[in-house]
Amino acid sequence: MIIILNESVTEEQIRHVAAKVEQLGLQPSISRGTYRTVIGVIGDETQLQSAPLAAIPGVAEVVPVMAPYKLASRTAHPKPTVVEVGRVKIGGGHLGMIAGPCAVENLQRMEAIAAAVRKSGANIFRGGAFKPRTSPYSFQGLGEEGLKILRDVGQKFGMPVVTEVVDPRQVDLVCQYADMLQLGARNMQNFALLTEVGRTNKPVLLKRGMSATIQDWLMSVEYVLSQGNSNVVLCERGIKGFDPATRNCFDVAAIPQVHKLSHLPVIVDPSHATGRPELIPACALAGVAAGADGVHIEVHDKPEEAMSDGPQALLPAQYGDLMDQLRKVAAAVGKQMS
Ligand code: PEP
Ligand code: MN
């Protein structure tokens, strides 16, 4: 950490800042330039993270050198982490291909969609049993009944399943049925929920909040990792933009940026990012070309009857065509689908 002092800082203020650093167990190193004095801090910077150094008179700016997300950072763990969901690997050259409807609706529909996406090469099946909806009057999901259907269909078609958990009190219940726990965009900063999933040993799919910076997102990951669960996959699902032409703004640059900052896998969700079936294939392909470790797509056999997110669902045949294209891009960038 570097503490930059004001131009008008007094000798007494410099001594006070240095003494404060020593009190916190670190070593200050004062450098006096022609115009400005800076204090370099030597030692474990995490000790200073919650100290309000910028509030000390004479301090102009405090510049951290280390990332505040210690466990999620590349510095802490230079090799890419591979997360295993059942027998499916995500990260380190392995692509997680997650597909399924937005919500679990009924057994027959789930079986039809699972059979189709499995045939096209999906390796993880999805469906929400607890749906976080913008309106309290919208379909909220089938709850435990939906979890049972999802688990049974996943087993029947040999795919591990991922489903969203929206409340810390439901974590134990969802863990009984799911192979991976999804934390949605609306809950990216639900710290009680992040802590609770961090206490489980289930892989976690952490979506980016709609207005979250990459640093906010990685700090949320840190909540999970700091509880002992290191199996986190990040998911870029679009952030709020100003243009209603797309549902959200697909931030493809987030993929290489997260890879630069963190060792954790990051996948793309072009369904929620664009909200429009005709835009999904291009964004899915761009995501894999940019280094994504997987693709998360909503698929429905009758979008007009879907209980949730019907307008953005791909038909099974469209998903099959996209998977054919994705395989080519995956081969070009040296990735495989397990
Ligand atoms: C979903 O996956 O259906 C969902 C609600 O996603 P998000 O949290 O990205 O909106
Ligand atoms: Mn959805």
PDB file of N, CA and C in Angstrom, residues 262-299:
ATOM      1  N   SER A 262      -8.241 -13.325 -11.655  1.00  0.00           N
ATOM      2  CA  SER A 262      -8.601 -14.458 -10.791  1.00  0.00           C
ATOM      3  C   SER A 262      -8.297 -15.798 -11.457  1.00  0.00           C
ATOM      4  N   HIS A 263      -8.130 -16.802 -10.630  1.00  0.00           N
ATOM      5  CA  HIS A 263      -7.854 -18.167 -11.116  1.00  0.00           C
ATOM      6  C   HIS A 263      -9.144 -18.945 -11.362  1.00  0.00           C
ATOM      7  N   LEU A 264     -10.293 -18.346 -11.033  1.00  0.00           N
ATOM      8  CA  LEU A 264     -11.556 -19.095 -11.109  1.00  0.00           C
ATOM      9  C   LEU A 264     -12.123 -19.114 -12.532  1.00  0.00           C
ATOM     10  N   PRO A 265     -12.849 -20.169 -12.882  1.00  0.00           N
ATOM     11  CA  PRO A 265     -13.466 -20.212 -14.222  1.00  0.00           C
ATOM     12  C   PRO A 265     -14.564 -19.160 -14.349  1.00  0.00           C
ATOM     13  N   VAL A 266     -14.766 -18.707 -15.585  1.00  0.00           N
ATOM     14  CA  VAL A 266     -15.855 -17.750 -15.836  1.00  0.00           C
ATOM     15  C   VAL A 266     -16.570 -18.170 -17.113  1.00  0.00           C
ATOM     16  N   ILE A 267     -17.887 -18.269 -17.025  1.00  0.00           N
ATOM     17  CA  ILE A 267     -18.684 -18.670 -18.183  1.00  0.00           C
ATOM     18  C   ILE A 267     -19.571 -17.500 -18.629  1.00  0.00           C
ATOM     19  N   VAL A 268     -20.215 -17.657 -19.800  1.00  0.00           N
ATOM     20  CA  VAL A 268     -21.108 -16.588 -20.279  1.00  0.00           C
ATOM     21  C   VAL A 268     -22.547 -17.078 -20.347  1.00  0.00           C
ATOM     22  N   ASP A 269     -23.461 -16.150 -20.102  1.00  0.00           N
ATOM     23  CA  ASP A 269     -24.894 -16.421 -20.220  1.00  0.00           C
ATOM     24  C   ASP A 269     -25.470 -15.398 -21.203  1.00  0.00           C
ATOM     25  N   PRO A 270     -25.430 -15.717 -22.510  1.00  0.00           N
ATOM     26  CA  PRO A 270     -25.942 -14.750 -23.483  1.00  0.00           C
ATOM     27  C   PRO A 270     -27.463 -14.671 -23.497  1.00  0.00           C
ATOM     28  N   SER A 271     -28.150 -15.608 -22.835  1.00  0.00           N
ATOM     29  CA  SER A 271     -29.622 -15.556 -22.802  1.00  0.00           C
ATOM     30  C   SER A 271     -30.092 -14.343 -22.011  1.00  0.00           C
ATOM     31  N   HIS A 272     -29.590 -14.226 -20.756  1.00  0.00           N
ATOM     32  CA  HIS A 272     -30.007 -13.076 -19.946  1.00  0.00           C
ATOM     33  C   HIS A 272     -29.311 -11.792 -20.406  1.00  0.00           C
ATOM     34  N   ALA A 273     -28.127 -11.941 -21.008  1.00  0.00           N
ATOM     35  CA  ALA A 273     -27.397 -10.746 -21.448  1.00  0.00           C
ATOM     36  C   ALA A 273     -28.129 -10.037 -22.583  1.00  0.00           C
ATOM     37  N   THR A 274     -28.687 -10.818 -23.516  1.00  0.00           N
ATOM     38  CA  THR A 274     -29.313 -10.174 -24.682  1.00  0.00           C
ATOM     39  C   THR A 274     -30.838 -10.177 -24.609  1.00  0.00           C
ATOM     40  N   GLY A 275     -31.407 -11.252 -24.035  1.00  0.00           N
ATOM     41  CA  GLY A 275     -32.863 -11.350 -23.945  1.00  0.00           C
ATOM     42  C   GLY A 275     -33.534 -11.646 -25.271  1.00  0.00           C
ATOM     43  N   ARG A 276     -32.737 -11.896 -26.332  1.00  0.00           N
ATOM     44  CA  ARG A 276     -33.351 -12.128 -27.653  1.00  0.00           C
ATOM     45  C   ARG A 276     -32.683 -13.301 -28.348  1.00  0.00           C
ATOM     46  N   PRO A 277     -33.495 -14.295 -28.737  1.00  0.00           N
ATOM     47  CA  PRO A 277     -32.922 -15.509 -29.337  1.00  0.00           C
ATOM     48  C   PRO A 277     -31.995 -15.241 -30.510  1.00  0.00           C
ATOM     49  N   GLU A 278     -32.324 -14.239 -31.336  1.00  0.00           N
ATOM     50  CA  GLU A 278     -31.500 -14.024 -32.541  1.00  0.00           C
ATOM     51  C   GLU A 278     -30.119 -13.450 -32.208  1.00  0.00           C
ATOM     52  N   LEU A 279     -29.946 -12.922 -30.993  1.00  0.00           N
ATOM     53  CA  LEU A 279     -28.642 -12.342 -30.622  1.00  0.00           C
ATOM     54  C   LEU A 279     -27.783 -13.327 -29.824  1.00  0.00           C
ATOM     55  N   ILE A 280     -28.414 -14.384 -29.336  1.00  0.00           N
ATOM     56  CA  ILE A 280     -27.712 -15.306 -28.436  1.00  0.00           C
ATOM     57  C   ILE A 280     -26.531 -16.031 -29.111  1.00  0.00           C
ATOM     58  N   PRO A 281     -26.708 -16.612 -30.322  1.00  0.00           N
ATOM     59  CA  PRO A 281     -25.584 -17.364 -30.890  1.00  0.00           C
ATOM     60  C   PRO A 281     -24.311 -16.539 -31.042  1.00  0.00           C
ATOM     61  N   ALA A 282     -24.424 -15.324 -31.584  1.00  0.00           N
ATOM     62  CA  ALA A 282     -23.209 -14.510 -31.803  1.00  0.00           C
ATOM     63  C   ALA A 282     -22.506 -14.239 -30.477  1.00  0.00           C
ATOM     64  N   CYS A 283     -23.292 -13.953 -29.426  1.00  0.00           N
ATOM     65  CA  CYS A 283     -22.666 -13.626 -28.133  1.00  0.00           C
ATOM     66  C   CYS A 283     -22.073 -14.877 -27.484  1.00  0.00           C
ATOM     67  N   ALA A 284     -22.721 -16.026 -27.670  1.00  0.00           N
ATOM     68  CA  ALA A 284     -22.178 -17.276 -27.117  1.00  0.00           C
ATOM     69  C   ALA A 284     -20.826 -17.571 -27.768  1.00  0.00           C
ATOM     70  N   LEU A 285     -20.767 -17.423 -29.105  1.00  0.00           N
ATOM     71  CA  LEU A 285     -19.523 -17.702 -29.840  1.00  0.00           C
ATOM     72  C   LEU A 285     -18.432 -16.710 -29.442  1.00  0.00           C
ATOM     73  N   ALA A 286     -18.827 -15.444 -29.285  1.00  0.00           N
ATOM     74  CA  ALA A 286     -17.851 -14.420 -28.878  1.00  0.00           C
ATOM     75  C   ALA A 286     -17.312 -14.736 -27.483  1.00  0.00           C
ATOM     76  N   GLY A 287     -18.190 -15.211 -26.613  1.00  0.00           N
ATOM     77  CA  GLY A 287     -17.768 -15.539 -25.246  1.00  0.00           C
ATOM     78  C   GLY A 287     -16.709 -16.623 -25.232  1.00  0.00           C
ATOM     79  N   VAL A 288     -16.939 -17.696 -25.998  1.00  0.00           N
ATOM     80  CA  VAL A 288     -15.959 -18.798 -26.021  1.00  0.00           C
ATOM     81  C   VAL A 288     -14.669 -18.332 -26.701  1.00  0.00           C
ATOM     82  N   ALA A 289     -14.822 -17.526 -27.766  1.00  0.00           N
ATOM     83  CA  ALA A 289     -13.619 -17.006 -28.437  1.00  0.00           C
ATOM     84  C   ALA A 289     -12.807 -16.129 -27.486  1.00  0.00           C
ATOM     85  N   ALA A 290     -13.496 -15.446 -26.568  1.00  0.00           N
ATOM     86  CA  ALA A 290     -12.806 -14.556 -25.615  1.00  0.00           C
ATOM     87  C   ALA A 290     -12.231 -15.325 -24.424  1.00  0.00           C
ATOM     88  N   GLY A 291     -12.432 -16.640 -24.411  1.00  0.00           N
ATOM     89  CA  GLY A 291     -11.807 -17.445 -23.351  1.00  0.00           C
ATOM     90  C   GLY A 291     -12.748 -17.970 -22.288  1.00  0.00           C
ATOM     91  N   ALA A 292     -14.067 -17.810 -22.484  1.00  0.00           N
ATOM     92  CA  ALA A 292     -15.017 -18.294 -21.467  1.00  0.00           C
ATOM     93  C   ALA A 292     -14.847 -19.798 -21.258  1.00  0.00           C
ATOM     94  N   ASP A 293     -15.114 -20.238 -20.030  1.00  0.00           N
ATOM     95  CA  ASP A 293     -14.982 -21.651 -19.666  1.00  0.00           C
ATOM     96  C   ASP A 293     -16.316 -22.397 -19.774  1.00  0.00           C
ATOM     97  N   GLY A 294     -17.270 -21.784 -20.433  1.00  0.00           N
ATOM     98  CA  GLY A 294     -18.542 -22.462 -20.610  1.00  0.00           C
ATOM     99  C   GLY A 294     -19.605 -21.495 -21.074  1.00  0.00           C
ATOM    100  N   VAL A 295     -20.766 -22.066 -21.406  1.00  0.00           N
ATOM    101  CA  VAL A 295     -21.886 -21.267 -21.908  1.00  0.00           C
ATOM    102  C   VAL A 295     -23.168 -21.750 -21.240  1.00  0.00           C
ATOM    103  N   HIS A 296     -23.948 -20.773 -20.794  1.00  0.00           N
ATOM    104  CA  HIS A 296     -25.193 -21.053 -20.079  1.00  0.00           C
ATOM    105  C   HIS A 296     -26.339 -20.518 -20.933  1.00  0.00           C
ATOM    106  N   ILE A 297     -27.227 -21.426 -21.388  1.00  0.00           N
ATOM    107  CA  ILE A 297     -28.263 -21.003 -22.330  1.00  0.00           C
ATOM    108  C   ILE A 297     -29.634 -21.516 -21.874  1.00  0.00           C
ATOM    109  N   GLU A 298     -30.643 -20.663 -22.014  1.00  0.00           N
ATOM    110  CA  GLU A 298     -32.007 -21.115 -21.714  1.00  0.00           C
ATOM    111  C   GLU A 298     -32.651 -21.698 -22.984  1.00  0.00           C
ATOM    112  N   VAL A 299     -33.194 -22.900 -22.820  1.00  0.00           N
ATOM    113  CA  VAL A 299     -33.798 -23.617 -23.948  1.00  0.00           C
ATOM    114  C   VAL A 299     -35.204 -24.047 -23.520  1.00  0.00           C
TER     115      VAL A 299
END
